[in-house]
Amino acid sequence: MLLYRDGIIPLLVLIFVNVFYKSFTLKLKVFYFIFIFAGLNGMEALLIYFDVIEFTKWNFFNAATVNCAYLFIGLGIAKIVLYVSKRSIKHDSHL
């Protein structure tokens, strides 16, 4: 469980963000989103199935919503980091 929460989720979000900003077509971006999203949901379903984690009121919709939020939060943080890095380069060049 710790490996999934502290290692695999951030790694998949990081891979998704990198692939998202490297691909140029909307079709590829949607494909990668669905692929990573399915991977996150599949791993969580396997954790439930093999009794690694146990929730009394586990709901697939709530798990999918949280996984989707992980991906969008990752994209938002990456957008902020890219904006700050571009702005700092422009600011440093005027000195």
PDB file of C-alpha atoms in Angstrom:
ATOM      1  CA  MET A   1       0.000   0.000   0.000  1.00  0.00           C
ATOM      2  CA  LEU A   2       2.787   2.456   0.848  1.00  0.00           C
ATOM      3  CA  LEU A   3       4.571   1.675  -2.396  1.00  0.00           C
ATOM      4  CA  TYR A   4       1.365   2.306  -4.338  1.00  0.00           C
ATOM      5  CA  ARG A   5       0.486   5.558  -2.568  1.00  0.00           C
ATOM      6  CA  ASP A   6       3.971   7.045  -2.179  1.00  0.00           C
ATOM      7  CA  GLY A   7       5.714   5.663  -5.235  1.00  0.00           C
ATOM      8  CA  ILE A   8       3.534   4.381  -8.031  1.00  0.00           C
ATOM      9  CA  ILE A   9       0.891   7.136  -8.105  1.00  0.00           C
ATOM     10  CA  PRO A  10       3.418  10.022  -8.260  1.00  0.00           C
ATOM     11  CA  LEU A  11       5.495   8.133 -10.822  1.00  0.00           C
ATOM     12  CA  LEU A  12       2.507   7.551 -13.100  1.00  0.00           C
ATOM     13  CA  VAL A  13       1.401  11.177 -12.733  1.00  0.00           C
ATOM     14  CA  LEU A  14       4.920  12.346 -13.599  1.00  0.00           C
ATOM     15  CA  ILE A  15       5.048  10.055 -16.642  1.00  0.00           C
ATOM     16  CA  PHE A  16       1.618  11.311 -17.718  1.00  0.00           C
ATOM     17  CA  VAL A  17       2.636  14.972 -17.412  1.00  0.00           C
ATOM     18  CA  ASN A  18       5.850  14.428 -19.367  1.00  0.00           C
ATOM     19  CA  VAL A  19       4.103  12.513 -22.149  1.00  0.00           C
ATOM     20  CA  PHE A  20       1.241  15.020 -22.191  1.00  0.00           C
ATOM     21  CA  TYR A  21       3.557  17.960 -22.831  1.00  0.00           C
ATOM     22  CA  LYS A  22       5.690  16.055 -25.364  1.00  0.00           C
ATOM     23  CA  SER A  23       2.798  14.869 -27.542  1.00  0.00           C
ATOM     24  CA  PHE A  24       1.419  17.341 -30.059  1.00  0.00           C
ATOM     25  CA  THR A  25      -1.932  15.926 -31.084  1.00  0.00           C
ATOM     26  CA  LEU A  26      -5.080  15.939 -29.005  1.00  0.00           C
ATOM     27  CA  LYS A  27      -5.722  12.311 -29.945  1.00  0.00           C
ATOM     28  CA  LEU A  28      -2.436  11.197 -28.345  1.00  0.00           C
ATOM     29  CA  LYS A  29      -3.065  13.294 -25.245  1.00  0.00           C
ATOM     30  CA  VAL A  30      -6.492  11.737 -24.755  1.00  0.00           C
ATOM     31  CA  PHE A  31      -5.079   8.260 -25.379  1.00  0.00           C
ATOM     32  CA  TYR A  32      -2.352   8.728 -22.757  1.00  0.00           C
ATOM     33  CA  PHE A  33      -4.856  10.132 -20.276  1.00  0.00           C
ATOM     34  CA  ILE A  34      -7.138   7.127 -20.705  1.00  0.00           C
ATOM     35  CA  PHE A  35      -4.192   4.699 -20.560  1.00  0.00           C
ATOM     36  CA  ILE A  36      -2.715   6.116 -17.333  1.00  0.00           C
ATOM     37  CA  PHE A  37      -6.195   6.560 -15.842  1.00  0.00           C
ATOM     38  CA  ALA A  38      -7.030   2.923 -16.560  1.00  0.00           C
ATOM     39  CA  GLY A  39      -3.705   1.859 -15.064  1.00  0.00           C
ATOM     40  CA  LEU A  40      -4.380   3.745 -11.835  1.00  0.00           C
ATOM     41  CA  ASN A  41      -7.917   2.376 -11.559  1.00  0.00           C
ATOM     42  CA  GLY A  42      -6.777  -1.131 -12.430  1.00  0.00           C
ATOM     43  CA  MET A  43      -4.099  -1.123  -9.755  1.00  0.00           C
ATOM     44  CA  GLU A  44      -6.569   0.103  -7.163  1.00  0.00           C
ATOM     45  CA  ALA A  45      -9.052  -2.599  -8.173  1.00  0.00           C
ATOM     46  CA  LEU A  46      -6.295  -5.206  -7.842  1.00  0.00           C
ATOM     47  CA  LEU A  47      -5.390  -3.900  -4.389  1.00  0.00           C
ATOM     48  CA  ILE A  48      -9.023  -4.315  -3.339  1.00  0.00           C
ATOM     49  CA  TYR A  49      -9.348  -7.731  -5.013  1.00  0.00           C
ATOM     50  CA  PHE A  50      -6.236  -9.183  -3.342  1.00  0.00           C
ATOM     51  CA  ASP A  51      -7.200  -7.673   0.043  1.00  0.00           C
ATOM     52  CA  VAL A  52      -4.099  -5.501   0.281  1.00  0.00           C
ATOM     53  CA  ILE A  53      -6.367  -2.666   1.330  1.00  0.00           C
ATOM     54  CA  GLU A  54      -9.883  -2.929   2.639  1.00  0.00           C
ATOM     55  CA  PHE A  55     -12.528  -0.250   2.505  1.00  0.00           C
ATOM     56  CA  THR A  56     -15.932  -0.718   4.047  1.00  0.00           C
ATOM     57  CA  LYS A  57     -17.630   1.711   1.657  1.00  0.00           C
ATOM     58  CA  TRP A  58     -15.366   1.496  -1.389  1.00  0.00           C
ATOM     59  CA  ASN A  59     -16.913   2.924  -4.527  1.00  0.00           C
ATOM     60  CA  PHE A  60     -15.377   2.673  -7.994  1.00  0.00           C
ATOM     61  CA  PHE A  61     -16.755   6.071  -8.978  1.00  0.00           C
ATOM     62  CA  ASN A  62     -15.079   7.794  -6.011  1.00  0.00           C
ATOM     63  CA  ALA A  63     -11.788   6.019  -6.736  1.00  0.00           C
ATOM     64  CA  ALA A  64     -11.980   7.067 -10.397  1.00  0.00           C
ATOM     65  CA  THR A  65     -12.723  10.656  -9.370  1.00  0.00           C
ATOM     66  CA  VAL A  66      -9.690  10.742  -7.071  1.00  0.00           C
ATOM     67  CA  ASN A  67      -7.439   9.250  -9.764  1.00  0.00           C
ATOM     68  CA  CYS A  68      -8.710  11.788 -12.295  1.00  0.00           C
ATOM     69  CA  ALA A  69      -8.017  14.550  -9.780  1.00  0.00           C
ATOM     70  CA  TYR A  70      -4.441  13.263  -9.364  1.00  0.00           C
ATOM     71  CA  LEU A  71      -3.854  13.615 -13.093  1.00  0.00           C
ATOM     72  CA  PHE A  72      -5.402  17.083 -13.352  1.00  0.00           C
ATOM     73  CA  ILE A  73      -3.552  18.339 -10.268  1.00  0.00           C
ATOM     74  CA  GLY A  74      -0.330  17.044 -11.818  1.00  0.00           C
ATOM     75  CA  LEU A  75      -1.089  18.947 -15.026  1.00  0.00           C
ATOM     76  CA  GLY A  76      -1.882  22.094 -13.049  1.00  0.00           C
ATOM     77  CA  ILE A  77       1.347  21.935 -11.057  1.00  0.00           C
ATOM     78  CA  ALA A  78       3.332  21.310 -14.243  1.00  0.00           C
ATOM     79  CA  LYS A  79       1.669  24.311 -15.903  1.00  0.00           C
ATOM     80  CA  ILE A  80       2.613  26.523 -12.938  1.00  0.00           C
ATOM     81  CA  VAL A  81       6.199  25.247 -12.936  1.00  0.00           C
ATOM     82  CA  LEU A  82       6.538  25.845 -16.684  1.00  0.00           C
ATOM     83  CA  TYR A  83       5.123  29.362 -16.329  1.00  0.00           C
ATOM     84  CA  VAL A  84       7.470  30.238 -13.475  1.00  0.00           C
ATOM     85  CA  SER A  85      10.504  28.826 -15.263  1.00  0.00           C
ATOM     86  CA  LYS A  86       9.707  30.734 -18.477  1.00  0.00           C
ATOM     87  CA  ARG A  87       9.085  33.923 -16.538  1.00  0.00           C
ATOM     88  CA  SER A  88      12.334  33.629 -14.577  1.00  0.00           C
ATOM     89  CA  ILE A  89      14.345  33.113 -17.771  1.00  0.00           C
ATOM     90  CA  LYS A  90      12.806  36.256 -19.294  1.00  0.00           C
ATOM     91  CA  HIS A  91      13.429  38.206 -16.122  1.00  0.00           C
ATOM     92  CA  ASP A  92      17.070  37.105 -15.884  1.00  0.00           C
ATOM     93  CA  SER A  93      17.798  38.029 -19.500  1.00  0.00           C
ATOM     94  CA  HIS A  94      16.942  41.718 -18.885  1.00  0.00           C
ATOM     95  CA  LEU A  95      19.642  42.139 -16.254  1.00  0.00           C
TER      96      LEU A  95
END
